[in-house]
Coordinates of C-alpha atoms in Angstrom, one line a residue:
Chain I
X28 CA -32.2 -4.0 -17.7
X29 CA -32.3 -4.4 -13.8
X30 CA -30.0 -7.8 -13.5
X31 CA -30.3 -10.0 -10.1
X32 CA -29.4 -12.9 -8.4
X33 CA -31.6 -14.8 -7.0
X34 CA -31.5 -17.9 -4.6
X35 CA -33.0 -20.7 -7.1
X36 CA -33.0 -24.3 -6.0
X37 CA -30.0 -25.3 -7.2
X38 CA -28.4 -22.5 -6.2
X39 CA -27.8 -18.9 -7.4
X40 CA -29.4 -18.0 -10.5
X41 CA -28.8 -14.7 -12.5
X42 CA -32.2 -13.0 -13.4
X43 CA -33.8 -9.2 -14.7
X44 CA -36.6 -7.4 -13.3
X45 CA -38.9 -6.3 -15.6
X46 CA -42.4 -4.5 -15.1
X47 CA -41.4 -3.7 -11.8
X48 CA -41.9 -7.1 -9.9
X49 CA -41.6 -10.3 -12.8
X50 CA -39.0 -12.3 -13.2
X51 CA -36.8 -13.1 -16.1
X52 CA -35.1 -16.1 -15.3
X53 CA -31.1 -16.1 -16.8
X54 CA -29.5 -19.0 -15.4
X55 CA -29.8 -20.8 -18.7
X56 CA -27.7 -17.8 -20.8
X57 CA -25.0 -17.5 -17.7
X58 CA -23.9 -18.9 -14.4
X59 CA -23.8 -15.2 -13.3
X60 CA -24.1 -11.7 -13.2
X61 CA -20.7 -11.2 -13.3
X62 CA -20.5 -13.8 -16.4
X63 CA -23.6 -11.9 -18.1
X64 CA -22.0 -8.4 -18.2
X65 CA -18.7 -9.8 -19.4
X66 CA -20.0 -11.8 -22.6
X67 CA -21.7 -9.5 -24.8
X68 CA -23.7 -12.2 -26.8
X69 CA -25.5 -13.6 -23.5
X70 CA -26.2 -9.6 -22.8
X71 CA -27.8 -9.5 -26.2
X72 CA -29.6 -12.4 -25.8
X73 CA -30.9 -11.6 -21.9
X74 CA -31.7 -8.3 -23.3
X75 CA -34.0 -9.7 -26.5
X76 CA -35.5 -12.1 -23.5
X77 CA -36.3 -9.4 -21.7
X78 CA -37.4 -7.4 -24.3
X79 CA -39.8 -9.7 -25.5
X80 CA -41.1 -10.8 -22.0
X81 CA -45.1 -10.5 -21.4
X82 CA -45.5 -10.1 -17.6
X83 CA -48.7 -11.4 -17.3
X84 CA -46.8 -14.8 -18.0
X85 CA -44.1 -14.7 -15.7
X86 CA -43.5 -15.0 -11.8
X87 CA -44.2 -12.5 -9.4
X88 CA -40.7 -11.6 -8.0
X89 CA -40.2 -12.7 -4.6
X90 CA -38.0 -9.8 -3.2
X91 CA -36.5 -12.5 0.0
X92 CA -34.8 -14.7 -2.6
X93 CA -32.6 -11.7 -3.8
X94 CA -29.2 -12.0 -3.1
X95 CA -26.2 -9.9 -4.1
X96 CA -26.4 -8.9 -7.5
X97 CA -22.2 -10.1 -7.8
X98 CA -20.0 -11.3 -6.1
X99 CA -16.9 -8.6 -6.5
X100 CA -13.3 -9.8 -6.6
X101 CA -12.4 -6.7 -4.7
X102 CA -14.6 -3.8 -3.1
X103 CA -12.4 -0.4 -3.9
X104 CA -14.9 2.3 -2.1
X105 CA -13.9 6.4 -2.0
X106 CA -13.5 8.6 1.2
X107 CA -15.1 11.9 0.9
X108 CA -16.2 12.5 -2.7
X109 CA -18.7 15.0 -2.3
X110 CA -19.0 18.9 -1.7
X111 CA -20.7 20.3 1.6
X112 CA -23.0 23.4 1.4
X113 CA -20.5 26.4 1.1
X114 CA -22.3 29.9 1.6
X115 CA -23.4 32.2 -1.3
X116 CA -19.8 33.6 -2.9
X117 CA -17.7 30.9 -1.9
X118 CA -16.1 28.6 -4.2
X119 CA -17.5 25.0 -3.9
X120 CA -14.6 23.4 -5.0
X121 CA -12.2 25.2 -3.1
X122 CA -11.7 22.0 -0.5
X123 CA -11.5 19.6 -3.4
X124 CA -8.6 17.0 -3.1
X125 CA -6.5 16.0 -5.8
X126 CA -6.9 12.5 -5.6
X127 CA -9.6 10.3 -4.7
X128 CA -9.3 8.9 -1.1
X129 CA -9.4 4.9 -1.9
X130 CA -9.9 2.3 0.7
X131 CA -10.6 -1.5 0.4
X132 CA -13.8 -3.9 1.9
X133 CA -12.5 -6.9 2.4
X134 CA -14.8 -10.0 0.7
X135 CA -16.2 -11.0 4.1
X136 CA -18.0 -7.6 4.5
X137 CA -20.4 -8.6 1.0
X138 CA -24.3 -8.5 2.0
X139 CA -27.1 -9.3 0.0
X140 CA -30.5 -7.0 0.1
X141 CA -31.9 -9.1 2.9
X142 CA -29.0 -10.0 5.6
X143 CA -29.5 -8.3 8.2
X144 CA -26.0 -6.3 9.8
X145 CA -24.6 -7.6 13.1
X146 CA -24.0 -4.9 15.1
X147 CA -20.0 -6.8 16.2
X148 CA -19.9 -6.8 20.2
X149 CA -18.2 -4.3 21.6
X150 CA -19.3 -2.0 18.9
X151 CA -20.1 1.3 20.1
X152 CA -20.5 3.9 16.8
X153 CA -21.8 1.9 14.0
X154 CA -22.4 4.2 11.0
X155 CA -24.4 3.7 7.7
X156 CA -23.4 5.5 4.7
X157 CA -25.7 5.5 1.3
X158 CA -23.8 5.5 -2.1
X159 CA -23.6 4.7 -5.9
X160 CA -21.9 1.8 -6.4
X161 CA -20.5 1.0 -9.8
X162 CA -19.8 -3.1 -11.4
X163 CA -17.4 -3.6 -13.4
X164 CA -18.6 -5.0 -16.4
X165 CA -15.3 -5.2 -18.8
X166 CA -11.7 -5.3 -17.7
X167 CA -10.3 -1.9 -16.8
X168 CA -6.9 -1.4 -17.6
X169 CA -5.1 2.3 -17.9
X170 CA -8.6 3.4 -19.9
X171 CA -8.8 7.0 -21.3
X172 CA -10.9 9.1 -19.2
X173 CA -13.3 9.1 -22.3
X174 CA -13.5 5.3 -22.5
X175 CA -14.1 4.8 -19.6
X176 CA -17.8 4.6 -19.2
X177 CA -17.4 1.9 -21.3
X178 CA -16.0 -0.1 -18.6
X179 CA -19.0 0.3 -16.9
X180 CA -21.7 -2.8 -16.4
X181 CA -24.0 -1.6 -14.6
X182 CA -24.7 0.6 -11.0
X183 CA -26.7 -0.5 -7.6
X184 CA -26.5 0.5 -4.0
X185 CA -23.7 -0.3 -1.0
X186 CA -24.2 0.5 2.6
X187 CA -20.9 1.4 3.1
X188 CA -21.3 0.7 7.2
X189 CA -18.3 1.7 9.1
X190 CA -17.8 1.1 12.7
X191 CA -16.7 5.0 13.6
X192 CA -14.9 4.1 16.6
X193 CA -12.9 1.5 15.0
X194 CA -12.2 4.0 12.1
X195 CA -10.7 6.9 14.4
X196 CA -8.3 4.4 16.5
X197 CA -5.6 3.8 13.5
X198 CA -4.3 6.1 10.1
X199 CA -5.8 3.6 8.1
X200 CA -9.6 2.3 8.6
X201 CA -9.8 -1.1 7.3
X202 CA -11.1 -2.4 11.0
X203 CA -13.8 0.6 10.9
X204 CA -15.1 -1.0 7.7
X205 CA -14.4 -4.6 7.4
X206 CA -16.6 -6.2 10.0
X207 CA -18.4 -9.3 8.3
X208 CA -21.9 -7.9 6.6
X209 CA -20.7 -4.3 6.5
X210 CA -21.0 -4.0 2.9
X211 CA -24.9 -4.8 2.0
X212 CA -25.1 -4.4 -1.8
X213 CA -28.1 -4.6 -4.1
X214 CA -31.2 -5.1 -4.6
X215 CA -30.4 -4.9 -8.5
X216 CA -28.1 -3.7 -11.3
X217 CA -29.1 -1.2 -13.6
X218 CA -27.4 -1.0 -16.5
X219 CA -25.9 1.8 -18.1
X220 CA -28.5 1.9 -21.0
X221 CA -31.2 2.2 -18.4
X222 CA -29.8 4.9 -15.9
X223 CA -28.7 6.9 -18.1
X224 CA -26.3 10.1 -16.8
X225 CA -24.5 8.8 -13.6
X226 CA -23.8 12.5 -12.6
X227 CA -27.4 12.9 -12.3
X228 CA -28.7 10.6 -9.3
X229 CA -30.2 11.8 -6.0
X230 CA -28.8 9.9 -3.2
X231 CA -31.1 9.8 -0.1
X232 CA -30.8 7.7 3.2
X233 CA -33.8 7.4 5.1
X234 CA -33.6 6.4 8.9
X235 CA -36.7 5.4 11.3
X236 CA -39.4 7.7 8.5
X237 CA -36.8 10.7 8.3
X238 CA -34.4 11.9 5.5
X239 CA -31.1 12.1 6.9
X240 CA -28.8 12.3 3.4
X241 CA -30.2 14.1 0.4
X242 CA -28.0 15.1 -2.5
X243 CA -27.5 14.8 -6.2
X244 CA -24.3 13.0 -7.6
X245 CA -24.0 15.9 -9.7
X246 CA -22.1 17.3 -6.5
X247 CA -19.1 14.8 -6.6
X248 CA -16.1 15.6 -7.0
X249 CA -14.9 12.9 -9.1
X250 CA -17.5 11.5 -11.7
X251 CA -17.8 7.8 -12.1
X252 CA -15.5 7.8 -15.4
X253 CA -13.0 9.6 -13.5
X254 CA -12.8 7.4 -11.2
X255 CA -12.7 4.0 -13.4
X256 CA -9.8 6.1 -15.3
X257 CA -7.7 7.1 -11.8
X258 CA -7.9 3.4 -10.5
X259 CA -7.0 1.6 -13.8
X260 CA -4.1 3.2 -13.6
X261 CA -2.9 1.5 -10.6
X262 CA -4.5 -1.8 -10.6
X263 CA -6.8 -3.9 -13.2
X264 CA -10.7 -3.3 -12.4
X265 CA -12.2 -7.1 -13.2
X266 CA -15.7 -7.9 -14.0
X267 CA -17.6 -7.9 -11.0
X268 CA -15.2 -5.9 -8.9
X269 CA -17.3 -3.1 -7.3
X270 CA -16.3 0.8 -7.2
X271 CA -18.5 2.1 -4.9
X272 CA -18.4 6.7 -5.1
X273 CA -18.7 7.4 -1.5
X274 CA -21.3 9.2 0.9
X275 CA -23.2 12.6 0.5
X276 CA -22.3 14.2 3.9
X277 CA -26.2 14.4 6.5
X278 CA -28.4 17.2 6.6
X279 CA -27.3 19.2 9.0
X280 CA -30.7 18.3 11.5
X281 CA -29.5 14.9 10.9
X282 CA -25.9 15.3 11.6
X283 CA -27.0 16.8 14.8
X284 CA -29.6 14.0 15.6
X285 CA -27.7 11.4 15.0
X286 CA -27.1 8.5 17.1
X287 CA -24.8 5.4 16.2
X288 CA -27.2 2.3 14.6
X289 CA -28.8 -0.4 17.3
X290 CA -30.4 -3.8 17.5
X291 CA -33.8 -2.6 15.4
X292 CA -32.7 -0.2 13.3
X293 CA -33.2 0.1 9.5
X294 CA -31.7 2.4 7.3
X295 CA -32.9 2.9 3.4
X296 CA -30.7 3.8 0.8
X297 CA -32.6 5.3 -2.4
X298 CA -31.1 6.5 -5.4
X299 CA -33.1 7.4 -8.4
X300 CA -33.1 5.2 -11.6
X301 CA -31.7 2.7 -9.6
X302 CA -34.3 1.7 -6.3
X303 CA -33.4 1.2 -3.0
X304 CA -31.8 -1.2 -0.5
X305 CA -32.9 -1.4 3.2
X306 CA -30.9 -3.0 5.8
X307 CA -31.7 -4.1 9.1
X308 CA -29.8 -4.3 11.9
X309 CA -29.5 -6.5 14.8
X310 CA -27.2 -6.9 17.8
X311 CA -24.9 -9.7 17.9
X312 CA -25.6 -13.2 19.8
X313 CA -22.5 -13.4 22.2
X314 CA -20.3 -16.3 20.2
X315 CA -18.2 -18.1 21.6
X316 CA -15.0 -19.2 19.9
Chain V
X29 CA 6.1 -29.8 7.4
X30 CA 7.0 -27.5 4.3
X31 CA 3.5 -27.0 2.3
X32 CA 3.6 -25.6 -1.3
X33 CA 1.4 -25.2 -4.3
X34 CA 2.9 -26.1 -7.8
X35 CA 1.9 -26.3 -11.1
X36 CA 1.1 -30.1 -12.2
X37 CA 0.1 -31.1 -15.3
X38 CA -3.9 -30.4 -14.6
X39 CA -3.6 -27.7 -12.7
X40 CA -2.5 -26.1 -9.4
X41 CA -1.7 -29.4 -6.7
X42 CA -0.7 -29.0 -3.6
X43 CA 2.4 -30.9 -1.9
X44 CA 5.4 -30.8 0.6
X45 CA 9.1 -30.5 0.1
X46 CA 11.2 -32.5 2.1
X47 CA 14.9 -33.0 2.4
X48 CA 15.3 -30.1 1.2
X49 CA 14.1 -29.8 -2.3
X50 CA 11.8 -33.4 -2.8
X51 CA 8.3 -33.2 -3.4
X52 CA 5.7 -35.3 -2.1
X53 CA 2.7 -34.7 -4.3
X54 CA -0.4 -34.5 -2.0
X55 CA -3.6 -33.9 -4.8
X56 CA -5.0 -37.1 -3.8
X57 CA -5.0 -36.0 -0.4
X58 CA -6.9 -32.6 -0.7
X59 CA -7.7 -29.8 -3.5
X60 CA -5.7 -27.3 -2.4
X61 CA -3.2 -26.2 0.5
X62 CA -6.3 -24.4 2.2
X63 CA -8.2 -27.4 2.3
X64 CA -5.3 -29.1 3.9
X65 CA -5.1 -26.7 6.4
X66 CA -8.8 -27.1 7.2
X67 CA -9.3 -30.7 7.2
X68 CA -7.1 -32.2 10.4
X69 CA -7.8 -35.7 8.8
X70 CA -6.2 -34.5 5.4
X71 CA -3.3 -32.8 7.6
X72 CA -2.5 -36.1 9.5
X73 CA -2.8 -37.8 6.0
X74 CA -0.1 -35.4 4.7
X75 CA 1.9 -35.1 7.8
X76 CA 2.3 -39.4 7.8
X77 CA 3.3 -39.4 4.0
X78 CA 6.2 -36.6 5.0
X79 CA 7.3 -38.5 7.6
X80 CA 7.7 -41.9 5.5
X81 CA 8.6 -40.7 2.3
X82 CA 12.2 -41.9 0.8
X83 CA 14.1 -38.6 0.0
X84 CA 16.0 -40.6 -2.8
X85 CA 13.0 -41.9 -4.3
X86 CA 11.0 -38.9 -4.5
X87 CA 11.4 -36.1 -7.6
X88 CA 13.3 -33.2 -7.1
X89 CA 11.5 -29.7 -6.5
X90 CA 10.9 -28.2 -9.5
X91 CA 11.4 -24.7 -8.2
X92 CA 10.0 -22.6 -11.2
X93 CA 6.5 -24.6 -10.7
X94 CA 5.9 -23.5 -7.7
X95 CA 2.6 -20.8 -7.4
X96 CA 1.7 -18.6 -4.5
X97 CA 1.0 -21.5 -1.4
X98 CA -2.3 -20.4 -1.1
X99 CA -5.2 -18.1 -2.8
X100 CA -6.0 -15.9 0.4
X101 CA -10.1 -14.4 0.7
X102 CA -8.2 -11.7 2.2
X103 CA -5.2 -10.2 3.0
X104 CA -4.9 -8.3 5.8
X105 CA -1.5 -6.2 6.3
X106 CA -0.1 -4.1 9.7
X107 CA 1.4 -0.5 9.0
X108 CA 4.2 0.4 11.6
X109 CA 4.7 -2.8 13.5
X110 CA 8.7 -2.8 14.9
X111 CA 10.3 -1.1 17.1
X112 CA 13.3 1.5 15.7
X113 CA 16.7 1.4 18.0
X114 CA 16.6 3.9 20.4
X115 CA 19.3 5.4 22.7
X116 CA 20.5 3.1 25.6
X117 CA 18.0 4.4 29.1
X118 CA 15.0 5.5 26.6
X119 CA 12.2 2.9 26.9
X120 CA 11.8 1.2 23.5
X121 CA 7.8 0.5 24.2
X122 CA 7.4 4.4 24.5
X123 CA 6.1 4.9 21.0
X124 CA 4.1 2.0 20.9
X125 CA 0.7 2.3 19.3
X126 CA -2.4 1.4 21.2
X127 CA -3.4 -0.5 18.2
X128 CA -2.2 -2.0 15.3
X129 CA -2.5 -0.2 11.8
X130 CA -4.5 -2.6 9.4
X131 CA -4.7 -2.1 5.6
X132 CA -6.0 -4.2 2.7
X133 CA -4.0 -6.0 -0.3
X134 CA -6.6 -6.9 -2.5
X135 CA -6.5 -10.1 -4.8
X136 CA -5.3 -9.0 -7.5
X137 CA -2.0 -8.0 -5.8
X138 CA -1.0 -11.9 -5.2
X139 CA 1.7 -13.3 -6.9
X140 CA 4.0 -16.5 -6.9
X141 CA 7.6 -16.8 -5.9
X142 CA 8.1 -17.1 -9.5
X143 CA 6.3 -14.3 -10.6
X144 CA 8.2 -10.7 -11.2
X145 CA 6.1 -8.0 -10.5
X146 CA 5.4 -5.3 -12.9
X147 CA 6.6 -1.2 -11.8
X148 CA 3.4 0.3 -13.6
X149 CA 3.5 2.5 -16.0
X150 CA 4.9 6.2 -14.4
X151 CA 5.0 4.7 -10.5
X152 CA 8.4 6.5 -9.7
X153 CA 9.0 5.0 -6.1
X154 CA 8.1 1.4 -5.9
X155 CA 9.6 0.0 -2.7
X156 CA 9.7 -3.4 -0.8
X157 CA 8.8 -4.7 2.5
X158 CA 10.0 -7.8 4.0
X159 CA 7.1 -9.4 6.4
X160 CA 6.2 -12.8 8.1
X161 CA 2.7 -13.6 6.9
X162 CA 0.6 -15.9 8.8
X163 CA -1.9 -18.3 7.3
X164 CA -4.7 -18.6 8.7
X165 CA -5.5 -22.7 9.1
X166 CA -8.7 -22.7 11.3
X167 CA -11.8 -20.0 11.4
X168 CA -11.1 -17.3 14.0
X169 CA -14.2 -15.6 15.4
X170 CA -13.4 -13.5 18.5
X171 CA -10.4 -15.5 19.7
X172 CA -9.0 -15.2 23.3
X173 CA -5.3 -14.1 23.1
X174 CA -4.2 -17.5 24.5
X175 CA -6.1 -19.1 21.8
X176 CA -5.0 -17.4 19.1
X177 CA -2.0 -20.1 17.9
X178 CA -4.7 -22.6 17.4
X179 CA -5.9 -20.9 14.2
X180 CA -2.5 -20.5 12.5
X181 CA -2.3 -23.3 9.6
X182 CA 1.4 -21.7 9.1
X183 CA 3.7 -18.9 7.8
X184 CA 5.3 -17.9 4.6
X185 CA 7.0 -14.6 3.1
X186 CA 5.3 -11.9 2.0
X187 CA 6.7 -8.5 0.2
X188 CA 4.1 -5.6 0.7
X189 CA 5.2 -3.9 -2.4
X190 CA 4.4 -0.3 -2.1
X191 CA 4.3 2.5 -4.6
X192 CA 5.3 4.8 -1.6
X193 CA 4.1 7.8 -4.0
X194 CA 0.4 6.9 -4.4
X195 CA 0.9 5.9 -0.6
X196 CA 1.6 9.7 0.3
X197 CA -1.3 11.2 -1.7
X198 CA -4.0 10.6 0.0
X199 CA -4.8 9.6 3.7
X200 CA -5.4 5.7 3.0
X201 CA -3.3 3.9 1.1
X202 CA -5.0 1.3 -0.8
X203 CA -3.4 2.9 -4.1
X204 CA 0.1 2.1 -3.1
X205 CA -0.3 -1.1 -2.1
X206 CA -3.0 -2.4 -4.9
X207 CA -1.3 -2.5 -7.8
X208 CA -1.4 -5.7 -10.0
X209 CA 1.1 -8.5 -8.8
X210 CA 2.4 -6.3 -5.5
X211 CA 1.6 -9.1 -2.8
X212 CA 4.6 -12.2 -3.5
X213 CA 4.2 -14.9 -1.3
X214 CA 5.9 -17.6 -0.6
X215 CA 7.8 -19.8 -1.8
X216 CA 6.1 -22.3 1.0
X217 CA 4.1 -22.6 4.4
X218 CA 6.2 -23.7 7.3
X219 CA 3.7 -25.6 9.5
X220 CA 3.6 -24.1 13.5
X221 CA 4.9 -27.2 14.8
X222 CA 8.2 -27.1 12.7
X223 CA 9.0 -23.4 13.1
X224 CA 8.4 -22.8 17.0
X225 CA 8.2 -19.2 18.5
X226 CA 7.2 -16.8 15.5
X227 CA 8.5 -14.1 17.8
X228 CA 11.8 -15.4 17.6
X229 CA 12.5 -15.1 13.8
X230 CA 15.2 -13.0 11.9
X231 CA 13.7 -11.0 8.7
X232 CA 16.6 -9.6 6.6
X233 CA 16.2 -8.3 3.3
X234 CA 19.0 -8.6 0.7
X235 CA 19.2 -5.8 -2.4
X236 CA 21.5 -6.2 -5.0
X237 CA 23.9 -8.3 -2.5
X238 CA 23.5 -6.0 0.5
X239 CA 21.7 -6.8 3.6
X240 CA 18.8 -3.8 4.1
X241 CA 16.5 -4.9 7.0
X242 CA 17.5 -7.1 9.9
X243 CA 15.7 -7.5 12.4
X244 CA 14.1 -10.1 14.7
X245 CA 10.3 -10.5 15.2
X246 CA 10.7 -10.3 19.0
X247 CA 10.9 -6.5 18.9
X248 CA 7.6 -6.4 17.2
X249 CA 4.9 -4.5 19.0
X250 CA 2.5 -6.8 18.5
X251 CA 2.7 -10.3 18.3
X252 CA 1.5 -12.7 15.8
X253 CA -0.9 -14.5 18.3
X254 CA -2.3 -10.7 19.6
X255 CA -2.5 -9.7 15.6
X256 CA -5.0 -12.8 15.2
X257 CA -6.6 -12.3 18.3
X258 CA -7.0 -8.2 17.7
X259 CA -8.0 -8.8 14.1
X260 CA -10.8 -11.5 14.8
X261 CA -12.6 -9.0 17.5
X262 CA -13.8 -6.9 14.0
X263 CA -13.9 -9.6 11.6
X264 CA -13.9 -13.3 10.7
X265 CA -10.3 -15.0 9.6
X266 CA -11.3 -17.5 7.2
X267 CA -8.7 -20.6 6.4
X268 CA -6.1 -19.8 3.7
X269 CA -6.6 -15.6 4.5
X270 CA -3.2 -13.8 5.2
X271 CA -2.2 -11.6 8.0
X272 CA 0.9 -9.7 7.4
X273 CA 2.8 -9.0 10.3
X274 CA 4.4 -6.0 9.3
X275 CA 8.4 -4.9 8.3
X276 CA 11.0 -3.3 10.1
X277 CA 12.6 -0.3 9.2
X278 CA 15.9 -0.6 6.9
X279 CA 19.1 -0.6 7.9
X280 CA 20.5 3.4 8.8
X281 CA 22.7 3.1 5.6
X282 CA 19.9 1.3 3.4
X283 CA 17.8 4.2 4.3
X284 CA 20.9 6.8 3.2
X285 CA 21.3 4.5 0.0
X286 CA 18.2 3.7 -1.0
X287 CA 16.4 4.0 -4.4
X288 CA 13.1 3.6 -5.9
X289 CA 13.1 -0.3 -7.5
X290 CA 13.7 -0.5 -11.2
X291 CA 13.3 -2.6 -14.1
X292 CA 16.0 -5.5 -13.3
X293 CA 16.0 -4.9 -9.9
X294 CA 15.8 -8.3 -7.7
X295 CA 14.6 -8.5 -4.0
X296 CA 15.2 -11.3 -1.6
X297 CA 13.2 -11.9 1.7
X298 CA 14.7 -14.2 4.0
X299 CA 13.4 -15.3 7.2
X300 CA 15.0 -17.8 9.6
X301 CA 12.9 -20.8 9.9
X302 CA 10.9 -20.3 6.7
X303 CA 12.9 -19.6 3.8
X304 CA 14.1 -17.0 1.2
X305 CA 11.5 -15.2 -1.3
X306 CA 12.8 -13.8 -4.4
X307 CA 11.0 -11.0 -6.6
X308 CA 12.5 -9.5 -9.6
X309 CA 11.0 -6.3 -10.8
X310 CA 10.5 -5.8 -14.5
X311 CA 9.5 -2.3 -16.3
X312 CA 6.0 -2.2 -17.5
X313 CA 5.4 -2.9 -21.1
X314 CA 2.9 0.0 -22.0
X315 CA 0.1 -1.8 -23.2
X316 CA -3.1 -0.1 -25.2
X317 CA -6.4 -0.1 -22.7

C-alpha cells in the first residue's frame, strides 16, 4: 500500500494511493497514519479496502492536498552512511565506521510534499540531501537484528536540508539542520509488503533537469535492520518516529558544480519503489519579531 | 510565581505552590502550564489567585504527584557553556567559543521529578549534568538580544543525563543523550519576575552527600537572553520548548572521584532561586523486545 495524509475538510485524513493517482479514503478505519500502521486490524481492513477498490469509482488524487504522511515523535537521521567510489583493488569498506553517526531534527523542521523551504536570512550554504527514510510502524525496543524488519511500517522520502555553514561552526550540527521546514518528508508510505528489499533502492536527486546523486542503497553501510536494531538499544523507536539512512555522497560533476540552493530552486528526490518528493525553495520575507 | 504540573484525578492539571509547599489548583484556569504561559489573560488569572490565596486553607503539595512542568516540542541543549578556573593574569574569556554548541534531547528523554531514570541495559558510563533550563513562554522568531527576556515563560532544572560512552563513539552525540527517561525536569517553573538575573544563579550538584559542581551562571559564556536570541536566528522557539543552558565542569576532586552512576545511585540539582531536582537511578530490568 502507498498510505497518505491528506488535507480533508475537517482536517487531516489518512488515505492509500492506488492505480497510481485514486484515492482510498481511511479516515473512517484511523485518525492516522501513525494509528493505521500501529493497529494491525485497521491495516487489514485498509488493505482488503484497497484491495477491493475499482479506480474508475474513486477520486482523482489531488497531489496539493498531500500532507506529511506522519507526524514523527522524533526525527533520528544518520551522518555518512554510504561508501564513495574507491578505485579497482581497494577495499570499499575500508573507511567504514563502527557506529552509525546519529543526529536529531527537531519537530519544527517537519514538511509536507508541498511547503515550500525558506531559505532562513542570513543563510548562506543551504544544502539538500536525498534519502530513505524509514516509519516506525511497531515499538522498537532492544530488537534482534533479525526482528527487526518487523519494526518496520513502511518507507518514504526526507530532504534532509542542512544549512552547511551553520553545520561547520560548532562539533555538533543541530543548527545546520534544524531550521523550520528543513525536513520535507513524503509524498507517501510504502509499505514493506510493497517495496520489497530495502537494500535494493536507487536513490537519485535531481537539481534544475540534471542528476546530481545517483546510487543504490545496496552501498550503505548500515542496512535499515541494522540500524532499527543499533538505535533500540539506546532509546525506544515509537510508531511514527522517522529513521531517515542518510545521503549517497554527489557525482563528482555535481560535487564540482555545485552551488548552495536559492529563492527558485527545486530539488527532486526519487527513489525507486517508493516515488519522489520535490521541494521548492524560496527566500525568506524579512520578519520582524 | 512557582508553576507545576501534577497528577489530579483526570489527568495532568496544572497549578502553583505557594508558601512553600500549598497548591493552588489552576485547571479551570488553562489546560496546561504551556497554555498558561501563552495566554497573558490566563497568566494574570493565575498570578491574582497566588497572590490571594490563604496558605492555611489551601492543601499541602503532594510532592510525589508532581510530573515534568511542561511537555517541551523541543529541547534544545548547549555543549561546553562555563568557563573552567584559570590561573590568576590568564584571561578567562580566552577559550571562549564563537558560538554556542547546540544538541537535541528528543521526547522520549523527558521525565518527571518523580521519575528514576533507567541505566540501559550494558550503558557502562552514565553521567549527570546539572543545567538551568529555560522555558520558552512566548514565540521567538529572530529576536534582538535585548528582546530576548520577553520570550522566557520561566526556568526549571534540568539533568542532561549522558551515557558519556555512546557520546564518545561517534562525532554527534544524539546516542548519549537519547536514551529513554535521560531529560528530568523540574520539579517547577520559577516565573522571570520572581527569580531576577538568571546570570546570577548558583548550580551545585550534590552526589551521595557531596557537593560536585558549583558554580554560578555569571561565568557562563553565553547568556540565557544571547542563547534565545542565537537560537531563534536558525529556528522558531515555540511556548513550552526548553533551552538548556548548559553545566559546569565538576569540582577538581569530583572529577578525581568520580564514577559512572549505578543502580541506587541518587542525584540532586540545586539551583538558587529555583529549587532542588532529585533523580534516582535504577538498573535496567532486561526486558524481552
Amino acid at each position: 500500500m502507498r498510505l497518505v495524509t491528506y488535507a480533508g475538510a475537517s482536517g487531516p485524513r489518512p488515505g492509500a494511493v492506488v492505480a497510481g493517482d485514486r484515492l482510498v479514503d481511511l479516515g473512517d478505519v484511523a485518525e492516522t497514519v501513525t494509528a493505521l500502521l500501529t493497529d494491525a486490524a485497521a491495516l487489514a481492513a485498509a488493505r482488503a479496502r484497497v484491495d477491493r477498490a475499482e479506480a474508475a469509482a474513486l477520486p482523482v488524487l489531488d497531489a496539493s492536498a498531500l500532507l506529511a504522511p506522519v507526524v514523527p515523535g522524533k526525527i533520528l537521521c544518520l551522518g555518512y552512511n554510504y561508501r564513495g567510489h574507491v578505485p579497482d583493488g581497494v577495499d570499499p569498506t575500508a573507511n567504514d565506521p563502527e557506529y552509525p553517526d546519529v543526529f536529531v531534527k527537531t519537530a519544527n523542521t517537519l514538511g509536507g510534499p508541498n511547503d515550500a523551504v525558506v531559505i532562513p536570512p542570513g543563510a548562506t550554504d543551504v544544502d539538500y540531501e536525498g534519502e530513505v527514510a524509514v516509519v516506525i510502524g511497531r515499538r522498537a525496543q532492544r530488537v534482534a537484528l533479525e526482528d527487526a524488519l518487523d519494526h518496520v511500517g513502511g518507507y518514504t522520502i526526507l530532504n534532509d536540508v542542512s544549512d552547511r555553514a551553520w553545520q561547520r561552526r560548532q562539533s555538533q550540527w543541530a543548527l545546520g539542520k534544524c531550521s523550520d521546514g528543513f525536513a520535507p518528508l513524503g509524498p507517501w508510505i510504502v509499505t514493506p509488503d510493497e517495496l520489497g528489499d530495502p537494500q535494493d533502492l536507487l536513490v537519485e536527486v535531481v537539481r534544475d533537469g540534471v542528476v546530481t546523486v545517483s546510487q543504490s542503497t545496496s552501498t550503505a553501510i548500515f542496512s535499515v535492520a541494522y540500524v532499527i536494531h543499533h538505535l533500540s538499544q539506546v532509546l525506544t523507536l515509537e510508531p511514527g518516529d522517522i529513521v531517515s539512512t542518510g545521503t549517497p555522497q554527489k557525482l563528482p560533476d555535481a560535487q564540482d558544480a555545485h552551488r548552495p540552493l536559492a529563492d527558485g530552486d527545486a530539488v527532486t528526490v526519487r527513489i525507486s519503489g517508493i516515488g519522489e518528493l520535490t521541494t521548492r525553495f524560496t527566500a525568506a520575507q524579512e520578519a520582524a519579531a
